[in-house]
Short mmCIF file of N, CA and C and ligand atoms in Angstrom, two decimals:
data_model
loop_
_atom_site.label_atom_id
_atom_site.label_comp_id
_atom_site.label_asym_id
_atom_site.label_seq_id
_atom_site.Cartn_x
_atom_site.Cartn_y
_atom_site.Cartn_z
N UNK Y 1 -24.63 -2.57 -5.79
CA UNK Y 1 -24.96 -1.34 -5.03
C UNK Y 1 -25.91 -1.66 -3.87
N UNK Y 2 -26.83 -2.62 -4.12
CA UNK Y 2 -27.88 -2.88 -3.14
C UNK Y 2 -27.33 -3.34 -1.78
N UNK Y 3 -26.32 -4.22 -1.82
CA UNK Y 3 -25.80 -4.73 -0.55
C UNK Y 3 -25.06 -3.62 0.21
N UNK Y 4 -24.50 -2.67 -0.51
CA UNK Y 4 -23.82 -1.56 0.16
C UNK Y 4 -24.84 -0.65 0.84
N UNK Y 5 -25.94 -0.41 0.14
CA UNK Y 5 -26.98 0.45 0.72
C UNK Y 5 -27.61 -0.23 1.93
N UNK Y 6 -27.74 -1.57 1.85
CA UNK Y 6 -28.25 -2.33 2.98
C UNK Y 6 -27.37 -2.16 4.21
N UNK Y 7 -26.06 -2.17 3.98
CA UNK Y 7 -25.11 -2.00 5.08
C UNK Y 7 -25.23 -0.62 5.72
N UNK Y 8 -25.44 0.39 4.89
CA UNK Y 8 -25.63 1.75 5.43
C UNK Y 8 -26.81 1.74 6.40
N UNK Y 9 -27.93 1.18 5.92
CA UNK Y 9 -29.15 1.15 6.74
C UNK Y 9 -28.93 0.39 8.04
N UNK Y 10 -28.34 -0.82 7.91
CA UNK Y 10 -28.08 -1.64 9.11
C UNK Y 10 -27.28 -0.90 10.15
N UNK Y 11 -26.40 -0.02 9.69
CA UNK Y 11 -25.52 0.69 10.62
C UNK Y 11 -26.03 2.07 10.98
N UNK Y 12 -27.28 2.32 10.63
CA UNK Y 12 -27.90 3.58 11.02
C UNK Y 12 -27.40 4.80 10.26
N UNK Y 13 -26.84 4.57 9.08
CA UNK Y 13 -26.40 5.71 8.27
C UNK Y 13 -27.44 5.96 7.17
N UNK Y 14 -27.84 7.21 7.03
CA UNK Y 14 -28.81 7.56 6.00
C UNK Y 14 -28.19 7.40 4.61
N UNK Y 15 -29.04 6.99 3.67
CA UNK Y 15 -28.57 6.90 2.28
C UNK Y 15 -28.69 8.29 1.67
N UNK Y 16 -27.57 9.00 1.62
CA UNK Y 16 -27.57 10.36 1.09
C UNK Y 16 -26.94 10.34 -0.30
N UNK Y 17 -27.25 11.35 -1.13
CA UNK Y 17 -26.65 11.42 -2.47
C UNK Y 17 -25.12 11.42 -2.41
N UNK Y 18 -24.54 12.04 -1.40
CA UNK Y 18 -23.08 12.10 -1.31
C UNK Y 18 -22.49 10.72 -1.01
N UNK Y 19 -23.08 10.03 -0.05
CA UNK Y 19 -22.58 8.67 0.26
C UNK Y 19 -22.74 7.76 -0.95
N UNK Y 20 -23.90 7.87 -1.62
CA UNK Y 20 -24.13 7.03 -2.80
C UNK Y 20 -23.13 7.35 -3.90
N UNK Y 21 -22.83 8.64 -4.07
CA UNK Y 21 -21.89 9.04 -5.12
C UNK Y 21 -20.50 8.47 -4.85
N UNK Y 22 -20.10 8.43 -3.58
CA UNK Y 22 -18.78 7.89 -3.24
C UNK Y 22 -18.74 6.39 -3.56
N UNK Y 23 -19.78 5.66 -3.14
CA UNK Y 23 -19.82 4.21 -3.41
C UNK Y 23 -19.81 3.97 -4.92
N UNK Y 24 -20.62 4.75 -5.63
CA UNK Y 24 -20.71 4.61 -7.09
C UNK Y 24 -19.36 4.84 -7.77
N UNK Y 25 -18.64 5.84 -7.27
CA UNK Y 25 -17.32 6.15 -7.84
C UNK Y 25 -16.37 4.96 -7.68
N UNK Y 26 -16.40 4.35 -6.49
CA UNK Y 26 -15.54 3.18 -6.26
C UNK Y 26 -16.00 1.98 -7.08
N UNK Y 27 -17.32 1.86 -7.30
CA UNK Y 27 -17.82 0.77 -8.14
C UNK Y 27 -17.31 0.90 -9.57
N UNK Y 28 -17.21 2.16 -10.04
CA UNK Y 28 -16.78 2.39 -11.42
C UNK Y 28 -15.26 2.35 -11.58
N UNK Y 29 -14.53 2.59 -10.49
CA UNK Y 29 -13.07 2.57 -10.55
C UNK Y 29 -12.55 1.45 -9.67
N UNK Y 30 -12.17 0.39 -10.28
CA UNK Y 30 -11.74 -0.78 -9.51
C UNK Y 30 -10.27 -0.66 -9.11
N UNK Y 31 -9.98 0.37 -8.34
CA UNK Y 31 -8.61 0.57 -7.86
C UNK Y 31 -8.66 1.44 -6.62
N UNK Y 32 -7.52 1.62 -5.98
CA UNK Y 32 -7.49 2.42 -4.76
C UNK Y 32 -7.54 3.91 -5.09
N UNK Y 33 -8.22 4.64 -4.25
CA UNK Y 33 -8.30 6.10 -4.42
C UNK Y 33 -8.20 6.76 -3.05
N UNK Y 34 -7.62 7.93 -3.04
CA UNK Y 34 -7.49 8.69 -1.80
C UNK Y 34 -8.53 9.80 -1.74
N UNK Y 35 -8.65 10.45 -0.59
CA UNK Y 35 -9.65 11.50 -0.40
C UNK Y 35 -9.57 12.62 -1.43
N UNK Y 36 -8.35 13.02 -1.80
CA UNK Y 36 -8.22 14.14 -2.74
C UNK Y 36 -8.75 13.78 -4.12
N UNK Y 37 -8.47 12.54 -4.56
CA UNK Y 37 -8.95 12.12 -5.87
C UNK Y 37 -10.48 12.00 -5.87
N UNK Y 38 -11.01 11.42 -4.80
CA UNK Y 38 -12.47 11.29 -4.69
C UNK Y 38 -13.11 12.67 -4.71
N UNK Y 39 -12.51 13.59 -3.98
CA UNK Y 39 -13.03 14.96 -3.92
C UNK Y 39 -13.02 15.60 -5.31
N UNK Y 40 -11.87 15.47 -6.00
CA UNK Y 40 -11.76 16.08 -7.34
C UNK Y 40 -12.79 15.52 -8.30
N UNK Y 41 -12.99 14.20 -8.25
CA UNK Y 41 -13.90 13.56 -9.20
C UNK Y 41 -15.36 13.91 -8.90
N UNK Y 42 -15.69 14.07 -7.61
CA UNK Y 42 -17.10 14.28 -7.27
C UNK Y 42 -17.50 15.74 -7.20
N UNK Y 43 -16.54 16.63 -6.95
CA UNK Y 43 -16.92 18.02 -6.72
C UNK Y 43 -17.44 18.70 -7.99
N UNK Y 44 -17.16 18.08 -9.15
CA UNK Y 44 -17.73 18.62 -10.40
C UNK Y 44 -19.26 18.50 -10.40
N UNK Y 45 -19.73 17.36 -9.92
CA UNK Y 45 -21.17 17.07 -9.98
C UNK Y 45 -21.93 17.42 -8.70
N UNK Y 46 -21.23 17.38 -7.58
CA UNK Y 46 -21.92 17.60 -6.31
C UNK Y 46 -21.49 18.93 -5.72
N UNK Y 47 -22.44 19.77 -5.53
CA UNK Y 47 -22.15 21.09 -5.01
C UNK Y 47 -23.17 21.46 -3.95
N UNK Y 48 -22.80 21.84 -2.76
CA UNK Y 48 -21.42 21.97 -2.29
C UNK Y 48 -20.89 20.63 -1.76
N UNK Y 49 -19.60 20.42 -1.95
CA UNK Y 49 -18.94 19.25 -1.36
C UNK Y 49 -17.59 19.71 -0.82
N UNK Y 50 -17.37 19.47 0.45
CA UNK Y 50 -16.09 19.88 1.05
C UNK Y 50 -15.18 18.69 1.20
N UNK Y 51 -13.88 18.96 1.20
CA UNK Y 51 -12.91 17.88 1.41
C UNK Y 51 -13.11 17.19 2.78
N UNK Y 52 -13.39 17.96 3.84
CA UNK Y 52 -13.64 17.29 5.14
C UNK Y 52 -14.81 16.31 5.08
N UNK Y 53 -15.83 16.66 4.30
CA UNK Y 53 -16.97 15.75 4.13
C UNK Y 53 -16.54 14.46 3.47
N UNK Y 54 -15.68 14.58 2.45
CA UNK Y 54 -15.18 13.39 1.76
C UNK Y 54 -14.40 12.51 2.75
N UNK Y 55 -13.53 13.14 3.52
CA UNK Y 55 -12.78 12.39 4.55
C UNK Y 55 -13.74 11.65 5.48
N UNK Y 56 -14.80 12.36 5.91
CA UNK Y 56 -15.74 11.77 6.87
C UNK Y 56 -16.47 10.59 6.26
N UNK Y 57 -16.95 10.77 5.02
CA UNK Y 57 -17.70 9.70 4.37
C UNK Y 57 -16.82 8.47 4.15
N UNK Y 58 -15.58 8.69 3.72
CA UNK Y 58 -14.67 7.56 3.50
C UNK Y 58 -14.45 6.79 4.80
N UNK Y 59 -14.29 7.51 5.89
CA UNK Y 59 -14.07 6.88 7.19
C UNK Y 59 -15.32 6.11 7.64
N UNK Y 60 -16.49 6.71 7.44
CA UNK Y 60 -17.75 6.03 7.78
C UNK Y 60 -17.89 4.73 7.00
N UNK Y 61 -17.63 4.81 5.69
CA UNK Y 61 -17.79 3.63 4.84
C UNK Y 61 -16.76 2.56 5.20
N UNK Y 62 -15.59 3.00 5.65
CA UNK Y 62 -14.59 2.03 6.10
C UNK Y 62 -15.07 1.33 7.37
N UNK Y 63 -15.63 2.11 8.28
CA UNK Y 63 -16.05 1.54 9.57
C UNK Y 63 -17.16 0.51 9.44
N UNK Y 64 -17.98 0.62 8.40
CA UNK Y 64 -19.06 -0.36 8.25
C UNK Y 64 -18.69 -1.45 7.24
N UNK Y 65 -17.46 -1.45 6.75
CA UNK Y 65 -16.99 -2.56 5.91
C UNK Y 65 -17.25 -2.41 4.43
N UNK Y 66 -17.74 -1.24 4.00
CA UNK Y 66 -17.95 -1.02 2.56
C UNK Y 66 -16.60 -0.77 1.88
N UNK Y 67 -15.75 0.01 2.54
CA UNK Y 67 -14.43 0.29 1.98
C UNK Y 67 -13.35 -0.37 2.81
N UNK Y 68 -12.24 -0.67 2.18
CA UNK Y 68 -11.07 -1.22 2.84
C UNK Y 68 -10.02 -0.12 2.81
N UNK Y 69 -9.35 0.11 3.91
CA UNK Y 69 -8.25 1.07 3.88
C UNK Y 69 -6.98 0.34 3.46
N UNK Y 70 -6.28 0.92 2.48
CA UNK Y 70 -5.08 0.29 1.95
C UNK Y 70 -3.85 0.98 2.52
N UNK Y 71 -2.99 0.23 3.17
CA UNK Y 71 -1.77 0.85 3.68
C UNK Y 71 -0.84 1.24 2.52
N UNK Y 72 -0.11 2.31 2.69
CA UNK Y 72 0.80 2.69 1.61
C UNK Y 72 2.06 3.32 2.19
N UNK Y 73 3.11 3.27 1.40
CA UNK Y 73 4.40 3.76 1.88
C UNK Y 73 4.46 5.28 1.95
N UNK Y 74 3.63 5.95 1.14
CA UNK Y 74 3.71 7.42 1.13
C UNK Y 74 2.85 8.05 2.24
N UNK Y 75 2.38 7.24 3.15
CA UNK Y 75 1.61 7.71 4.31
C UNK Y 75 0.32 8.44 3.93
N UNK Y 76 -0.15 8.23 2.69
CA UNK Y 76 -1.43 8.79 2.28
C UNK Y 76 -2.52 7.77 2.60
N UNK Y 77 -3.74 8.27 2.71
CA UNK Y 77 -4.89 7.38 2.90
C UNK Y 77 -5.38 6.90 1.55
N UNK Y 78 -5.57 5.60 1.44
CA UNK Y 78 -6.18 5.06 0.23
C UNK Y 78 -7.27 4.08 0.61
N UNK Y 79 -8.29 4.02 -0.23
CA UNK Y 79 -9.39 3.12 0.02
C UNK Y 79 -9.73 2.34 -1.24
N UNK Y 80 -10.32 1.19 -1.02
CA UNK Y 80 -10.88 0.40 -2.13
C UNK Y 80 -12.20 -0.17 -1.68
N UNK Y 81 -13.02 -0.56 -2.66
CA UNK Y 81 -14.32 -1.12 -2.34
C UNK Y 81 -14.18 -2.60 -1.99
N UNK Y 82 -14.86 -3.01 -0.93
CA UNK Y 82 -14.92 -4.43 -0.61
C UNK Y 82 -16.00 -5.07 -1.48
N UNK Y 83 -15.65 -6.21 -2.11
CA UNK Y 83 -16.61 -6.81 -3.05
C UNK Y 83 -17.67 -7.65 -2.36
N UNK Y 84 -17.38 -8.15 -1.20
CA UNK Y 84 -18.36 -8.99 -0.50
C UNK Y 84 -18.56 -8.50 0.93
N UNK Y 85 -19.20 -7.33 1.07
CA UNK Y 85 -19.28 -6.70 2.39
C UNK Y 85 -20.19 -7.42 3.39
N UNK Y 86 -21.01 -8.36 2.91
CA UNK Y 86 -21.98 -8.99 3.82
C UNK Y 86 -21.38 -10.06 4.71
N UNK Y 87 -20.39 -10.75 4.22
CA UNK Y 87 -19.83 -11.88 4.95
C UNK Y 87 -18.57 -11.46 5.69
N UNK Y 88 -18.35 -12.04 6.86
CA UNK Y 88 -17.10 -11.79 7.56
C UNK Y 88 -15.94 -12.40 6.77
N UNK Y 89 -14.95 -11.61 6.46
CA UNK Y 89 -13.80 -12.12 5.73
C UNK Y 89 -12.63 -11.16 5.90
N UNK Y 90 -11.53 -11.44 5.21
CA UNK Y 90 -10.35 -10.60 5.35
C UNK Y 90 -9.83 -10.20 3.98
N UNK Y 91 -8.79 -9.37 3.98
CA UNK Y 91 -8.25 -8.86 2.71
C UNK Y 91 -6.76 -9.09 2.63
N UNK Y 92 -6.35 -9.44 1.45
CA UNK Y 92 -4.93 -9.62 1.18
C UNK Y 92 -4.49 -8.51 0.24
N UNK Y 93 -3.60 -7.66 0.71
CA UNK Y 93 -3.16 -6.51 -0.08
C UNK Y 93 -1.77 -6.78 -0.63
N UNK Y 94 -1.60 -6.62 -1.93
CA UNK Y 94 -0.29 -6.82 -2.55
C UNK Y 94 0.54 -5.55 -2.37
N UNK Y 95 1.73 -5.71 -1.80
CA UNK Y 95 2.60 -4.56 -1.60
C UNK Y 95 3.18 -4.08 -2.92
N UNK Y 96 3.20 -4.96 -3.94
CA UNK Y 96 3.74 -4.58 -5.24
C UNK Y 96 2.77 -3.73 -6.03
N UNK Y 97 1.65 -4.33 -6.43
CA UNK Y 97 0.73 -3.62 -7.33
C UNK Y 97 -0.47 -3.03 -6.58
N UNK Y 98 -0.51 -3.20 -5.24
CA UNK Y 98 -1.56 -2.63 -4.40
C UNK Y 98 -2.93 -3.24 -4.65
N UNK Y 99 -2.94 -4.38 -5.34
CA UNK Y 99 -4.19 -5.09 -5.57
C UNK Y 99 -4.74 -5.62 -4.24
N UNK Y 100 -6.06 -5.63 -4.13
CA UNK Y 100 -6.69 -6.19 -2.94
C UNK Y 100 -7.45 -7.44 -3.33
N UNK Y 101 -7.22 -8.52 -2.63
CA UNK Y 101 -7.99 -9.73 -2.89
C UNK Y 101 -8.82 -10.08 -1.68
N UNK Y 102 -10.02 -10.58 -1.95
CA UNK Y 102 -10.92 -10.98 -0.88
C UNK Y 102 -10.47 -12.34 -0.36
N UNK Y 103 -10.28 -12.44 0.92
CA UNK Y 103 -9.91 -13.71 1.53
C UNK Y 103 -11.12 -14.24 2.27
N UNK Y 104 -11.85 -15.15 1.64
CA UNK Y 104 -13.09 -15.63 2.23
C UNK Y 104 -12.82 -16.80 3.16
N UNK Y 105 -12.02 -16.53 4.15
CA UNK Y 105 -11.60 -17.57 5.08
C UNK Y 105 -11.21 -16.89 6.37
N UNK Y 106 -11.56 -17.50 7.49
CA UNK Y 106 -11.15 -16.94 8.77
C UNK Y 106 -10.99 -18.06 9.77
N UNK Y 107 -9.82 -18.15 10.36
CA UNK Y 107 -9.63 -19.16 11.41
C UNK Y 107 -9.25 -18.49 12.72
N UNK Y 108 -9.90 -17.38 12.97
CA UNK Y 108 -9.61 -16.62 14.17
C UNK Y 108 -10.16 -17.30 15.43
N UNK Y 109 -11.04 -18.30 15.22
CA UNK Y 109 -11.68 -18.97 16.35
C UNK Y 109 -10.70 -19.47 17.40
N UNK Y 110 -9.55 -19.98 16.95
CA UNK Y 110 -8.56 -20.50 17.90
C UNK Y 110 -8.03 -19.38 18.79
N UNK Y 111 -7.83 -18.21 18.21
CA UNK Y 111 -7.36 -17.06 18.99
C UNK Y 111 -8.42 -16.64 20.00
N UNK Y 112 -9.69 -16.64 19.56
CA UNK Y 112 -10.79 -16.29 20.46
C UNK Y 112 -10.82 -17.24 21.65
N UNK Y 113 -10.70 -18.53 21.36
CA UNK Y 113 -10.73 -19.53 22.44
C UNK Y 113 -9.58 -19.31 23.42
N UNK Y 114 -8.41 -19.01 22.87
CA UNK Y 114 -7.24 -18.75 23.71
C UNK Y 114 -7.51 -17.57 24.64
N UNK Y 115 -8.11 -16.51 24.09
CA UNK Y 115 -8.38 -15.31 24.89
C UNK Y 115 -9.42 -15.61 25.97
N UNK Y 116 -10.43 -16.41 25.60
CA UNK Y 116 -11.46 -16.76 26.59
C UNK Y 116 -10.87 -17.60 27.71
N UNK Y 117 -10.02 -18.53 27.34
CA UNK Y 117 -9.47 -19.47 28.32
C UNK Y 117 -8.41 -18.80 29.19
N UNK Y 118 -7.50 -18.07 28.59
CA UNK Y 118 -6.35 -17.57 29.32
C UNK Y 118 -6.53 -16.16 29.87
N UNK Y 119 -7.36 -15.38 29.24
CA UNK Y 119 -7.55 -14.00 29.71
C UNK Y 119 -8.95 -13.79 30.26
N UNK Y 120 -9.77 -14.82 30.12
CA UNK Y 120 -11.16 -14.75 30.59
C UNK Y 120 -11.91 -13.58 29.97
N UNK Y 121 -11.54 -13.24 28.74
CA UNK Y 121 -12.23 -12.16 28.04
C UNK Y 121 -13.14 -12.70 26.97
N UNK Y 122 -13.88 -11.83 26.32
CA UNK Y 122 -14.74 -12.26 25.23
C UNK Y 122 -14.47 -11.40 24.01
N UNK Y 123 -14.08 -12.03 22.90
CA UNK Y 123 -13.78 -11.28 21.68
C UNK Y 123 -15.07 -10.91 20.98
N UNK Y 124 -15.23 -9.64 20.64
CA UNK Y 124 -16.44 -9.21 19.94
C UNK Y 124 -16.19 -8.97 18.46
N UNK Y 125 -15.03 -8.46 18.12
CA UNK Y 125 -14.68 -8.36 16.71
C UNK Y 125 -13.17 -8.31 16.57
N UNK Y 126 -12.74 -8.53 15.34
CA UNK Y 126 -11.31 -8.47 15.10
C UNK Y 126 -11.06 -7.96 13.69
N UNK Y 127 -9.91 -7.33 13.51
CA UNK Y 127 -9.53 -6.82 12.20
C UNK Y 127 -8.17 -7.39 11.86
N UNK Y 128 -8.04 -7.81 10.64
CA UNK Y 128 -6.80 -8.44 10.25
C UNK Y 128 -6.40 -7.88 8.89
N UNK Y 129 -5.18 -7.38 8.82
CA UNK Y 129 -4.68 -6.84 7.56
C UNK Y 129 -3.55 -7.73 7.11
N UNK Y 130 -3.70 -8.37 5.98
CA UNK Y 130 -2.66 -9.28 5.49
C UNK Y 130 -1.99 -8.64 4.28
N UNK Y 131 -0.68 -8.54 4.35
CA UNK Y 131 0.07 -7.94 3.23
C UNK Y 131 1.08 -8.92 2.68
N UNK Y 132 1.40 -8.75 1.42
CA UNK Y 132 2.39 -9.62 0.82
C UNK Y 132 2.50 -9.33 -0.66
N UNK Y 133 2.83 -10.34 -1.43
CA UNK Y 133 2.93 -10.18 -2.88
C UNK Y 133 1.94 -11.11 -3.55
N UNK Y 134 1.21 -10.57 -4.52
CA UNK Y 134 0.20 -11.37 -5.21
C UNK Y 134 0.86 -12.35 -6.20
N UNK Y 135 0.04 -13.16 -6.84
CA UNK Y 135 0.59 -14.21 -7.72
C UNK Y 135 1.38 -13.61 -8.88
N UNK Y 136 0.98 -12.40 -9.34
CA UNK Y 136 1.69 -11.78 -10.46
C UNK Y 136 3.01 -11.13 -10.01
N UNK Y 137 3.02 -10.61 -8.78
CA UNK Y 137 4.19 -9.85 -8.33
C UNK Y 137 5.27 -10.70 -7.66
N UNK Y 138 4.89 -11.88 -7.18
CA UNK Y 138 5.90 -12.64 -6.42
C UNK Y 138 6.94 -13.25 -7.33
ZN1 ZN J 1 -13.88 -7.66 1.20
ZN1 ZN J 2 0.70 -7.56 -7.02
ZN1 ZN J 3 -11.85 -13.09 10.76
#
């Protein structure tokens, strides 16, 4: 929990009971959840809590790297908790079982160099979504 709260602070987001409750819920449920499920689970204990607030908090937490957005075929939004939010890394999402694995490796440097050399630009950040089949599903 501590590293997640640290990330909130670093990004200028206040540590509020609602944000903490969302992170806590994801810590306790090691699977993907959408805004409606998060809302249903938290609205029993937190009053008042609106669905738009849940949407906003999920988006905020995604933007600072606490949550990962999981693509899905039903066009619904799903999120999961990132286990190592402090280090730059990527995620491998299984299209079969929707499992997310932390990919603690990045070789984007070559792409950055290419952009600097050929486009004379400077890369400040990048996002990479890797999909496929995990070891159990392939
Ligand atoms: Zn991660
Ligand atoms: Zn799988
Ligand atoms: Zn990277």
